[in-house]
Short mmCIF file of C-alpha atoms and ligand atoms in Angstrom, two decimals:
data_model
loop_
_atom_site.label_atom_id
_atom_site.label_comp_id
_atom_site.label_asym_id
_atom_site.label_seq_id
_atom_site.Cartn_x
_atom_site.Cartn_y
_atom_site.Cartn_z
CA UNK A 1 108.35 66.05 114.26
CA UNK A 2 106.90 67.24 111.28
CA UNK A 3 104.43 69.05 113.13
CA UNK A 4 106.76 70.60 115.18
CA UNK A 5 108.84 72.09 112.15
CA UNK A 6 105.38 73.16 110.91
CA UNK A 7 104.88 75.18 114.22
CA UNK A 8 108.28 76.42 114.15
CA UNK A 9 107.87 77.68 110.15
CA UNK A 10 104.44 79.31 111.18
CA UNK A 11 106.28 81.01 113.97
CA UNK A 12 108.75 82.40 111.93
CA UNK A 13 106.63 83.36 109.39
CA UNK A 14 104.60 85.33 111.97
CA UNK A 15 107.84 86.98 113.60
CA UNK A 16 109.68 87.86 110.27
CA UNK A 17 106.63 88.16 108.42
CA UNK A 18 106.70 87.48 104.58
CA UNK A 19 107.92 90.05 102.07
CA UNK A 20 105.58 91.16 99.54
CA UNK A 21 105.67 93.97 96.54
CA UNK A 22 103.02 96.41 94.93
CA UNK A 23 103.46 99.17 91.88
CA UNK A 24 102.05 102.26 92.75
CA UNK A 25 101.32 103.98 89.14
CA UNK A 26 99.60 107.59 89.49
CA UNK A 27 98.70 110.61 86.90
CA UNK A 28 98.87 109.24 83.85
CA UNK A 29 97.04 111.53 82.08
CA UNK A 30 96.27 110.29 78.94
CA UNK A 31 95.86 112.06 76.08
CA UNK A 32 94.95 110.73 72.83
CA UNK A 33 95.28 114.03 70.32
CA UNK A 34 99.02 113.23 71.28
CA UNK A 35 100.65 113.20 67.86
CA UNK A 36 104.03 112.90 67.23
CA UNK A 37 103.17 115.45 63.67
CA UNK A 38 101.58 118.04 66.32
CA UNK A 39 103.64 120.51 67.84
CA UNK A 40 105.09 121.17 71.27
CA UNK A 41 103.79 124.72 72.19
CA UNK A 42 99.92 123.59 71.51
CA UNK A 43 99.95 120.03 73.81
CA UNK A 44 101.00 118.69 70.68
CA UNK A 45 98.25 118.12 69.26
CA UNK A 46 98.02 117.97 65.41
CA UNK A 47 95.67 121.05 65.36
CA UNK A 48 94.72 122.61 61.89
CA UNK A 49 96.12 125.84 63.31
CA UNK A 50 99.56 124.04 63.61
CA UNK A 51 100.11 123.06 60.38
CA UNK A 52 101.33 124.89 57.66
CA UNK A 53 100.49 124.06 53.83
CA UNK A 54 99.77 120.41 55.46
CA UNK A 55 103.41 120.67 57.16
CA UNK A 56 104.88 121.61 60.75
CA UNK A 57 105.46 125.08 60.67
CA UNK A 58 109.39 125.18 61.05
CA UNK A 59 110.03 127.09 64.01
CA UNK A 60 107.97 124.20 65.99
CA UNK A 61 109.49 121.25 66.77
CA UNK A 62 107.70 117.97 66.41
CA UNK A 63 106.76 116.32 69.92
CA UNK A 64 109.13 113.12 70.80
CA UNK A 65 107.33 109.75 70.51
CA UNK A 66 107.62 109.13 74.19
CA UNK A 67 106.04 112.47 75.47
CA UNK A 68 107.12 116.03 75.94
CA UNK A 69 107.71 117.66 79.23
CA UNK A 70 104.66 120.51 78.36
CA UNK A 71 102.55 117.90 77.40
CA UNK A 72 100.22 115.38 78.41
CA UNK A 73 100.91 111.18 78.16
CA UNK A 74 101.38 109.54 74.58
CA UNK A 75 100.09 106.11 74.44
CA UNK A 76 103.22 104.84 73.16
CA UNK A 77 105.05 105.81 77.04
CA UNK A 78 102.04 104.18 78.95
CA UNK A 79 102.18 100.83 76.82
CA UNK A 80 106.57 101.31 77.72
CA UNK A 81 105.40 102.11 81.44
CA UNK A 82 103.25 98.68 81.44
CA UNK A 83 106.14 96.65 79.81
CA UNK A 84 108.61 97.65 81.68
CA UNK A 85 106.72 96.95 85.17
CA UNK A 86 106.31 93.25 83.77
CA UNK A 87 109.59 93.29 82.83
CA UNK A 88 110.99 94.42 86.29
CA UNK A 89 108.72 93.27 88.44
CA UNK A 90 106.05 91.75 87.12
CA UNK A 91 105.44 88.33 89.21
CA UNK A 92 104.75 88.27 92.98
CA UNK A 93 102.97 90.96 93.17
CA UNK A 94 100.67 91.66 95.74
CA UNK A 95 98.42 94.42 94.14
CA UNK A 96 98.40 97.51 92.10
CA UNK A 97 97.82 101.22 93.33
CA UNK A 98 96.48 103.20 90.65
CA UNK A 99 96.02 106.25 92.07
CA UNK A 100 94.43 108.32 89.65
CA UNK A 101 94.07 111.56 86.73
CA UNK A 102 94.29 108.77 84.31
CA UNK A 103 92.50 110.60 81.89
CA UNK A 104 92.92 114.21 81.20
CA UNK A 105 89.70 117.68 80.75
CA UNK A 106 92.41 119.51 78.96
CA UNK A 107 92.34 116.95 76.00
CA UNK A 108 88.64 118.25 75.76
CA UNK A 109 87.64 114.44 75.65
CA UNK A 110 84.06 113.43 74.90
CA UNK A 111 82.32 111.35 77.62
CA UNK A 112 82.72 108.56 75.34
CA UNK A 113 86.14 108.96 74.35
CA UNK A 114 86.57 109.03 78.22
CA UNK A 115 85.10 106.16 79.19
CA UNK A 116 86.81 104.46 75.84
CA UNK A 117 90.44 106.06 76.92
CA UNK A 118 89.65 103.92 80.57
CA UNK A 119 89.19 100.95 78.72
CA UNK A 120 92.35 101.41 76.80
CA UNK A 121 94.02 101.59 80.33
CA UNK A 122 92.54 99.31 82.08
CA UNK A 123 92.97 96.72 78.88
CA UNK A 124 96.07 97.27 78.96
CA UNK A 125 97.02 96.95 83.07
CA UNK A 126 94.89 94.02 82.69
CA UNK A 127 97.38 92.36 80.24
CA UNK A 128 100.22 93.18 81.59
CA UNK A 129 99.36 92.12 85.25
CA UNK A 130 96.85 88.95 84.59
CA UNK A 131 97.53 87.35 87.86
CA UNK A 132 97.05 90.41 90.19
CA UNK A 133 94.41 92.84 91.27
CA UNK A 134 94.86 96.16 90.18
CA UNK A 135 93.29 98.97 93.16
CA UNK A 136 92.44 102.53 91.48
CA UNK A 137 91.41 105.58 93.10
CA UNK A 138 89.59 108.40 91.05
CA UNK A 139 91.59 111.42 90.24
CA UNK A 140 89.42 115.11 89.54
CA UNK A 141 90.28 114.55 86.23
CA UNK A 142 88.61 111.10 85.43
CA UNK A 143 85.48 112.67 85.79
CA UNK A 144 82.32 113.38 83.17
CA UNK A 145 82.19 109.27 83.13
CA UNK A 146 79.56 108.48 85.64
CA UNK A 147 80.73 105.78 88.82
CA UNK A 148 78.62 102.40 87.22
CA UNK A 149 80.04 102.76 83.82
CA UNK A 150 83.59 102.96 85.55
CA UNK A 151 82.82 100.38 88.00
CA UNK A 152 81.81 97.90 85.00
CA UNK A 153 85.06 98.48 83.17
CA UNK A 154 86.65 97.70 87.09
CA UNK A 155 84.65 94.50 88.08
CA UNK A 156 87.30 92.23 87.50
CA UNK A 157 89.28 94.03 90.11
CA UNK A 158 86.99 94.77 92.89
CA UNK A 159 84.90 92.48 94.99
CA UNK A 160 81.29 92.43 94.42
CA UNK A 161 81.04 94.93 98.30
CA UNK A 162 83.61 97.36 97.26
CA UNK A 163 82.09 97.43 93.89
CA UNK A 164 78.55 98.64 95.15
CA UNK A 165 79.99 100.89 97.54
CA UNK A 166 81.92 102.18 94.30
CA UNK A 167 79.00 102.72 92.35
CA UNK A 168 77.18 104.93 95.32
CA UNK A 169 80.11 107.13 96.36
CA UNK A 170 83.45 106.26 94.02
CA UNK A 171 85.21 104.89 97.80
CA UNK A 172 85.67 101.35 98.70
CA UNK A 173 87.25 99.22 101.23
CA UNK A 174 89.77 96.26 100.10
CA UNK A 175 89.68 93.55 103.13
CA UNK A 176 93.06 91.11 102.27
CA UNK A 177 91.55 88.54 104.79
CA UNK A 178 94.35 85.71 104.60
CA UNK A 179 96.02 89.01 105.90
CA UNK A 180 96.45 91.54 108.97
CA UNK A 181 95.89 94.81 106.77
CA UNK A 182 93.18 95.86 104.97
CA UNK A 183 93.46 98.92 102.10
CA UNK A 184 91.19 102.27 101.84
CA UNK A 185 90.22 103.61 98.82
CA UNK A 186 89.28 107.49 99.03
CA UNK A 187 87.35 109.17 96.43
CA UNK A 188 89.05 112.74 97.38
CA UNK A 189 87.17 114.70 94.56
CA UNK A 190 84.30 114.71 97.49
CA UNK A 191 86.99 117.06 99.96
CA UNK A 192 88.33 119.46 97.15
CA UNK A 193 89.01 122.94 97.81
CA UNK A 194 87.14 124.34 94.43
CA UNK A 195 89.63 127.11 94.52
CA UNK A 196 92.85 125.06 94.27
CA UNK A 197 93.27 122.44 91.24
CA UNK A 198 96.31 122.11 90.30
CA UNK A 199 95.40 123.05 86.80
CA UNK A 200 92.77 125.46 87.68
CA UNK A 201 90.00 123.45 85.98
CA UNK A 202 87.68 122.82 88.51
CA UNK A 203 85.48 119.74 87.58
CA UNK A 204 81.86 121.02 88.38
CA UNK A 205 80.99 117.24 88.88
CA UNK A 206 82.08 114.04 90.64
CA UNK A 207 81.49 111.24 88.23
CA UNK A 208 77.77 113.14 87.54
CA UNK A 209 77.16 114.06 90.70
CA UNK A 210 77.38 117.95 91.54
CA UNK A 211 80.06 118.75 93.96
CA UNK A 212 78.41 118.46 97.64
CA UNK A 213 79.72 121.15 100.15
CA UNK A 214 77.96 119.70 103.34
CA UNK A 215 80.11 118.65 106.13
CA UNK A 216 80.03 114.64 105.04
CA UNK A 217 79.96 114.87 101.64
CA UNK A 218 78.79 111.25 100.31
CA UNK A 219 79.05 110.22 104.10
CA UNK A 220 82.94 109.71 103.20
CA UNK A 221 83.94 110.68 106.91
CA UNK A 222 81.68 108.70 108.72
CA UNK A 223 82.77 105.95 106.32
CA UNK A 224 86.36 106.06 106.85
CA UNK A 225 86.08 106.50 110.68
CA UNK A 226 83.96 103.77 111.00
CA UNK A 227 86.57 101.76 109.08
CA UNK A 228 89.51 102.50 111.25
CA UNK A 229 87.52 102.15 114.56
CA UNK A 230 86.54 98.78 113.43
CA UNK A 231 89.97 98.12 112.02
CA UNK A 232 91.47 98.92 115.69
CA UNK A 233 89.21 96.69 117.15
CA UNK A 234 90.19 93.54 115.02
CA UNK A 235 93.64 94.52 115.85
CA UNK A 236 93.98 95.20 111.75
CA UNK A 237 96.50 97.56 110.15
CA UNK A 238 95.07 99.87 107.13
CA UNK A 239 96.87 101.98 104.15
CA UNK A 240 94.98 104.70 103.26
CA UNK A 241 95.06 105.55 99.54
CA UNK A 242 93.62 108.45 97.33
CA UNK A 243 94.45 110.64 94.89
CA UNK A 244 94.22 114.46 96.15
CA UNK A 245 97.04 114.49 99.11
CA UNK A 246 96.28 116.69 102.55
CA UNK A 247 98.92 119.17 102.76
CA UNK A 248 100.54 121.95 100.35
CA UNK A 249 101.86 121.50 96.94
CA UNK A 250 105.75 121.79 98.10
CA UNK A 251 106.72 123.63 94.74
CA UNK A 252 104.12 126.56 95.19
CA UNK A 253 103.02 126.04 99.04
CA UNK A 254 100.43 128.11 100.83
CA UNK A 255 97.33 126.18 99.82
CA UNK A 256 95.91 122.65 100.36
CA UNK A 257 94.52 120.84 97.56
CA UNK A 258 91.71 119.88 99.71
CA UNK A 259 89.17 122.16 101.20
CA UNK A 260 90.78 123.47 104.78
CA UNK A 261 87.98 121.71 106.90
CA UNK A 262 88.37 118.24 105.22
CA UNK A 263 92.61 118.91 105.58
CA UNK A 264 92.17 119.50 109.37
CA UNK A 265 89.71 116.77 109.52
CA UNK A 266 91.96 114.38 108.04
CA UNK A 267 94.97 115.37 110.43
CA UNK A 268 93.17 115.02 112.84
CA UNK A 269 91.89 111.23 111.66
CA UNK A 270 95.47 109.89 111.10
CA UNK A 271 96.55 111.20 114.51
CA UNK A 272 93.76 109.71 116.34
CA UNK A 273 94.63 106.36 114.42
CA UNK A 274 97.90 106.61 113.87
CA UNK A 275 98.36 103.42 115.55
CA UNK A 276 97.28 101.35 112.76
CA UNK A 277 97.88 103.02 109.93
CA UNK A 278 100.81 102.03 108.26
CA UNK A 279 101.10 103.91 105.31
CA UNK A 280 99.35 106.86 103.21
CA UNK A 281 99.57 106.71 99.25
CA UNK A 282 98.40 109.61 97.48
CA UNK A 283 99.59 111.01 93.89
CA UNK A 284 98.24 114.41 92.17
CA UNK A 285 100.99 116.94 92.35
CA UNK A 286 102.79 115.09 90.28
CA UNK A 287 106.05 115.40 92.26
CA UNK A 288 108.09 112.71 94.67
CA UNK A 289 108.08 113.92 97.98
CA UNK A 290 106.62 112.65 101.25
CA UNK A 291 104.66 113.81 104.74
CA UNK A 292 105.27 113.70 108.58
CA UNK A 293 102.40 114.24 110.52
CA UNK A 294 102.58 114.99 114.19
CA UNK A 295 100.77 114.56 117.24
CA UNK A 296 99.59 117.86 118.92
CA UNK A 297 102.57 117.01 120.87
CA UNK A 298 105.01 117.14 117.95
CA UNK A 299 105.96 113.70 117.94
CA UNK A 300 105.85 111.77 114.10
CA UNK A 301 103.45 109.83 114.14
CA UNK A 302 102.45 108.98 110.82
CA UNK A 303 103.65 109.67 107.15
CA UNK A 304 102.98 109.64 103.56
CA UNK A 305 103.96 109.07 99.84
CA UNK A 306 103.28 110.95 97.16
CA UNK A 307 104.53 108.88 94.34
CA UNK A 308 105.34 110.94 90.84
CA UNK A 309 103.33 110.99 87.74
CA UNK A 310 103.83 109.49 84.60
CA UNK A 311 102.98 112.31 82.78
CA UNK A 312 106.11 114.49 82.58
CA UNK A 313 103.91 117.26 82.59
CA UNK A 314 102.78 119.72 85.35
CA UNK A 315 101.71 123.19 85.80
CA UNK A 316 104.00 122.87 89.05
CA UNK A 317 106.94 122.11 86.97
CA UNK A 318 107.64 119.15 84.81
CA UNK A 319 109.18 115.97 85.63
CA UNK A 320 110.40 112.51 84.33
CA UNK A 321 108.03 110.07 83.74
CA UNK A 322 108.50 107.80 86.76
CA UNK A 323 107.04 104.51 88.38
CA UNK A 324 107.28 103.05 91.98
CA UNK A 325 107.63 99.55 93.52
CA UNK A 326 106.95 99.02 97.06
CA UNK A 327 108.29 96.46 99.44
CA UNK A 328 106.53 95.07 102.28
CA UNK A 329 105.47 93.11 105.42
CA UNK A 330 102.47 91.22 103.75
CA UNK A 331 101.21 90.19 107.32
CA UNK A 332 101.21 93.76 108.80
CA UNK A 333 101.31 96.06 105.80
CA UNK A 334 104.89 97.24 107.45
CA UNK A 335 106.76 98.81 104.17
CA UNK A 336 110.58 98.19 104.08
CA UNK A 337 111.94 100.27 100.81
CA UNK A 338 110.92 101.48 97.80
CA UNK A 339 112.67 101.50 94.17
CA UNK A 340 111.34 104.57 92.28
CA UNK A 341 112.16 103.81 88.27
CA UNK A 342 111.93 106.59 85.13
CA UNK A 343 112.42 107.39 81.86
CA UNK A 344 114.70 109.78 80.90
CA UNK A 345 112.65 111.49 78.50
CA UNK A 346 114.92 113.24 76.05
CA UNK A 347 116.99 109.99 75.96
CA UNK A 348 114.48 107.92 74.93
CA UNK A 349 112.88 110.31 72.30
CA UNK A 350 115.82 110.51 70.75
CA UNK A 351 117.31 106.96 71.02
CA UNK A 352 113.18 105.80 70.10
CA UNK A 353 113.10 103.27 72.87
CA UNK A 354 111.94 103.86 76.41
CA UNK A 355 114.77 102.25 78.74
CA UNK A 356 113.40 102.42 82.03
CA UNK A 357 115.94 102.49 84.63
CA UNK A 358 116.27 102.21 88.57
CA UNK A 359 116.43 105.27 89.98
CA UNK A 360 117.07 105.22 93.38
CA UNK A 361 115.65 103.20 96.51
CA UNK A 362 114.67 104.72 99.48
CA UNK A 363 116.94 103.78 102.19
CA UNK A 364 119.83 103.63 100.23
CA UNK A 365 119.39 107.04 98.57
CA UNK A 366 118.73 108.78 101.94
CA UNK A 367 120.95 106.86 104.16
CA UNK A 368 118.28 105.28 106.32
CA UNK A 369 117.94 102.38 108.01
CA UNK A 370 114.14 101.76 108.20
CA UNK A 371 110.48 103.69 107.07
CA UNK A 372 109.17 105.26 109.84
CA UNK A 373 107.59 108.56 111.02
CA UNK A 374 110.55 109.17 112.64
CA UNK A 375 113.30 108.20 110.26
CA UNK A 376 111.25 110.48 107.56
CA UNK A 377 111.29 113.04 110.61
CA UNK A 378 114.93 113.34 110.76
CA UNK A 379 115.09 112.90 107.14
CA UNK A 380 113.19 116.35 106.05
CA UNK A 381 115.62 117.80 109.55
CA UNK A 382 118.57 116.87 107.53
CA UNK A 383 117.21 119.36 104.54
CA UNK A 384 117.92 122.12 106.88
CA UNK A 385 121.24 120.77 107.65
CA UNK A 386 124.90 122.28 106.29
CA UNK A 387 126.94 119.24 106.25
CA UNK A 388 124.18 116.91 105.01
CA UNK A 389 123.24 116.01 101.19
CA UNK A 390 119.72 115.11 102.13
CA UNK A 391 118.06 118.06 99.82
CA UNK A 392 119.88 117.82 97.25
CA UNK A 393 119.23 114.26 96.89
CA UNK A 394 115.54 114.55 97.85
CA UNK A 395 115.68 117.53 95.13
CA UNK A 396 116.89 115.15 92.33
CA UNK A 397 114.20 112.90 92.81
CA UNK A 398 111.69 115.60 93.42
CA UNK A 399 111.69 116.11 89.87
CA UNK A 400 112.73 112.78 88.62
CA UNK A 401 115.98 113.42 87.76
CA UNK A 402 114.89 116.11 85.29
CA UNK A 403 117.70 117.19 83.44
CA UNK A 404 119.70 120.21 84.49
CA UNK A 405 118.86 122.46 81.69
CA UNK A 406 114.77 122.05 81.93
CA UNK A 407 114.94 122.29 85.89
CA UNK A 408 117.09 125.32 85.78
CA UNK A 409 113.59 127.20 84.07
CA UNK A 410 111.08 125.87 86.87
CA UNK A 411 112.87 124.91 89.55
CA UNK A 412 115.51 125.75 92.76
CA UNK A 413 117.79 125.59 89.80
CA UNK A 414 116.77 128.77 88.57
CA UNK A 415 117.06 130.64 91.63
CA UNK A 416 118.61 128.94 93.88
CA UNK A 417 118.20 129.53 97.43
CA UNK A 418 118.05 128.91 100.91
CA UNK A 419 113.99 129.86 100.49
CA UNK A 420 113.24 127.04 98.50
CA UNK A 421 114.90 124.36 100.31
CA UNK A 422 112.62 125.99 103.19
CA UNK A 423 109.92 125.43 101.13
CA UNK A 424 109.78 121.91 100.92
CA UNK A 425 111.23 121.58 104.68
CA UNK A 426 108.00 123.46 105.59
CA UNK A 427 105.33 121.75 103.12
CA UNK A 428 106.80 118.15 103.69
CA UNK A 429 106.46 118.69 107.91
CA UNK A 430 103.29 121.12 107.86
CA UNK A 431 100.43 119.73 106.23
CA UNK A 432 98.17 122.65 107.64
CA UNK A 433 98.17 126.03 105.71
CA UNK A 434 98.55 128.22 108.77
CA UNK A 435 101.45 126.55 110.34
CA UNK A 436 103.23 126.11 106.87
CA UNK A 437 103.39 129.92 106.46
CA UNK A 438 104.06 129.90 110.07
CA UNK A 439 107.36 127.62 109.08
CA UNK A 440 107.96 129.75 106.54
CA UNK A 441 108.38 133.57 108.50
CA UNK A 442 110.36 131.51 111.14
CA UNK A 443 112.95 130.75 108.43
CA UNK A 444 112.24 135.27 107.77
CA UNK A 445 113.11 135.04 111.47
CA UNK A 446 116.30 132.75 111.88
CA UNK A 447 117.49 134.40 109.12
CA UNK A 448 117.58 137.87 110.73
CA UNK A 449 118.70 136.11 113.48
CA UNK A 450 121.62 134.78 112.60
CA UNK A 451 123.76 138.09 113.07
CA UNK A 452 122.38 138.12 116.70
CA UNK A 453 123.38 134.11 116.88
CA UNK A 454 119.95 133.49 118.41
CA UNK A 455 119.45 130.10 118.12
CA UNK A 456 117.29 128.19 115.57
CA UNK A 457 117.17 125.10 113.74
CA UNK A 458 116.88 127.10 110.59
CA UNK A 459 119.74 129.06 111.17
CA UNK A 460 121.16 126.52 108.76
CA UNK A 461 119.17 127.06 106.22
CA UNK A 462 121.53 130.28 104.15
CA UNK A 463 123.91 127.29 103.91
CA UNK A 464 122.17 125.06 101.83
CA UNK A 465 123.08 127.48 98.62
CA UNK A 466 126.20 126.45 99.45
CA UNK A 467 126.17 123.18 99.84
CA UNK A 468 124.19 122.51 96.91
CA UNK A 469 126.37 124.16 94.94
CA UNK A 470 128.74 121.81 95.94
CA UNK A 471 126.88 118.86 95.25
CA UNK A 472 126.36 119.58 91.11
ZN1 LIG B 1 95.35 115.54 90.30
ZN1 LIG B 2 97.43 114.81 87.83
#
């Protein structure tokens, strides 16, 4: 009998599968000349050149104690960032994604202020999750430390395999083997297009190795594909997680991040495996949004989240500080929701305490009933749609709520149009340069086109303006 229930539990558990969570954390750009008795139109740091007589010149406002959105992260909002992800969610966690550009090159950090600003961090994820593993990725801007000295201040994390892989290359494999899934680590510095950092500072060298520009750079492809093909075969499902996304920034499209050949290669991986990989994690632009990719046939097949920063600030645009809990299948890596939380930034500078609130969850927000390709398919169709709030509520959260009066200078706010709705319609379904701008005239097209009523499913597109009016 009590077998029998045993079997019975065991068969549930296999068809309902248990529910499991993990933080994703990404781009939080530390910077310790933060000073609260800097100023706000020189990073606010407390320069010489700032100060006045030994006082803050009076047409510059001091920076708040939780961050400012033109400058990098203050330790006091990454020590709020930790507590509060104890304090929502800090038990039964699965694992930490730390996705990367934890450190900052504009703070002009020494390499051993570097390597001592990663210990810092890593102390202090350590504390606050004691019972979990904590997964990072390197970011282009956690370079200048070299890939042992990081990997010592990560052993704790990593097993001893992913740890020497780690030390070779800055990739590693995570194997959950009382699972079905297994996770992979990218080092995406190796597939950089040199001409497209975000911030224009091109790091020179990967963790103290100079940039490679063969075809395999560190062997990374033949790596990863070796991975999934042995991942198919043991009937496994895999996340694959990184820092530098494939695809174009949605907020200034035309370029990828990554060099073209490594973005086509990389389509071209997740279509070929799309089959077992259940989810993409990537941060760097700072931004929430998400990916469809296609088959050459144009059917989804695959997508990805780009979670946003905790720095509020980006050369993109700025943003709340936000942070992202995920909600799975533990036995096939399936993810059910999301619950994105931030800090409003001005509220908590001037309050001087960081309340970290929900911000939205995924399905909920968007009206959708599961995570899929498809779902996010129709999802980014519905941004082209008249009588649907999709954008504007994808818009809100593409800037983490960012108050009116700040989005208004960077943003659709400012000039608000059909155009950049298209924008992100075209960068969050075209992860390939040529057919983004091909997206793009289209929308040139339907728009003439409309007059003519030829047909399109842009021709909805000069309606958004309205719509979104509507909405504020
Ligand atoms: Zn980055
Ligand atoms: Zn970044």
């Amino acid at each position: 009998m009590i077998r029998d229930c045993l079997v019975l539990l065991c068969w549930l558990c296999t068809v309902n599968g248990k529910i499991g969570y993990f933080w994703h954390i990404t781009d939080i750009h530390y910077d310790p000349r933060y000073s609260t008795h800097g100023n706000t139109g020189s990073m606010c740091w407390n320069t010489r050149s700032n100060i006045d007589s030994g006082r803050i010149r009076s047409d510059q406002r001091p920076p708040g104690m939780f961050g400012e959105y033109n400058c990098h992260s203050p330790w006091a909002l990454i020590e709020s960032a930790a507590q509060a992800m104890r304090a929502k969610h800090g038990e039964g966690i699965e694992f930490v994604l730390w996705t990367g550009d934890a450190l900052s090159h504009t703070a002009g950090m020494s390499e051993e202020l570097r390597i001592q600003s990663l210990k810092n961090l890593t102390d202090l994820l350590s504390h606050t999750f004691t019972g979990q593993f904590i997964f990072p990725a390197l970011g282009h801007e956690d370079t200048g430390v070299n890939f042992t000295q990081i990997a010592h201040l990560w052993r704790h994390w990593l097993p001893n395999e992913a740890l020497v892989t780690f030390k070779k290359t800055g990739f590693y494999t995570i194997e959950q083997r009382s699972e079905n899934y297994h996770i992979i680590f990218l080092n995406t510095n190796l597939w950089l297009s040199t001409s497209s950092i975000i911030d224009n500072r091109v790091p020179q060298r990967n963790g103290g190795q100079v940039i490679d520009h063969s075809a395999d750079p560190s062997g990374q492809w033949t790596w990863l594909e070796n991975n999934l093909r042995k991942a198919r075969i043991k009937a496994e499902t895999v996340y694959i997680v990184g820092h530098t996304p494939p695809g174009v920034y949605e907020r200034e499209g035309g370029a990828s991040a990554l060099h073209e050949k490594h973005n086509k290669r990389y389509i071209r991986l997740v279509r070929q495996y799309s089959d077992i990989i259940r989810g993409q994690f990537f941060g760097h632009w700072h931004s929430d949004t998400f990916r469809v990719i296609y088959s050459d046939t144009g059917v989804p097949v695959s997508w990805m989240m780009m979670a946003p920063s905790l720095t509020p600030s980006s050369p993109g645009g700025p943003n709340n500080p936000g942070l992202r809990l995920y909600k799975f299948e533990t036995n096939t890596g399936q993810v059910l929701d999301y619950k994105q939380f931030y800090l409003n930034l001005p509220d908590a500078n001037s309050a001087g305490k960081a309340n970290w609130i929900t911000e939205y969850s995924m399905l909920a927000h968007y009206d959708l009933k599961e995570i899929t390709a498809l779902s996010l398919h129709d999802l980014a169709d519905r941004f082209t749609q008249s009588s649907d709030s999709a954008f504007v509520r994808y818009y809100a959260a593409n800037t983490v709520s960012l108050p009116r009066e700040v989005e208004e200078i960077w943003g659709c706010g400012g000039a608000l149009n059909g155009a950049c709705a298209l924008r992100h319609y075209c960068a969050v379904t075209r992860l390939n340069p040529d057919s983004y701008r091909d997206c793009l005239s289209s929308y040139a097209d339907a728009l003439a086109s409309v007059g003519s009523q030829r047909v399109s499913p842009l021709h909805y597109v000069p309606y958004l303006l309205t719509t979104w009016l509507a909405c504020r």
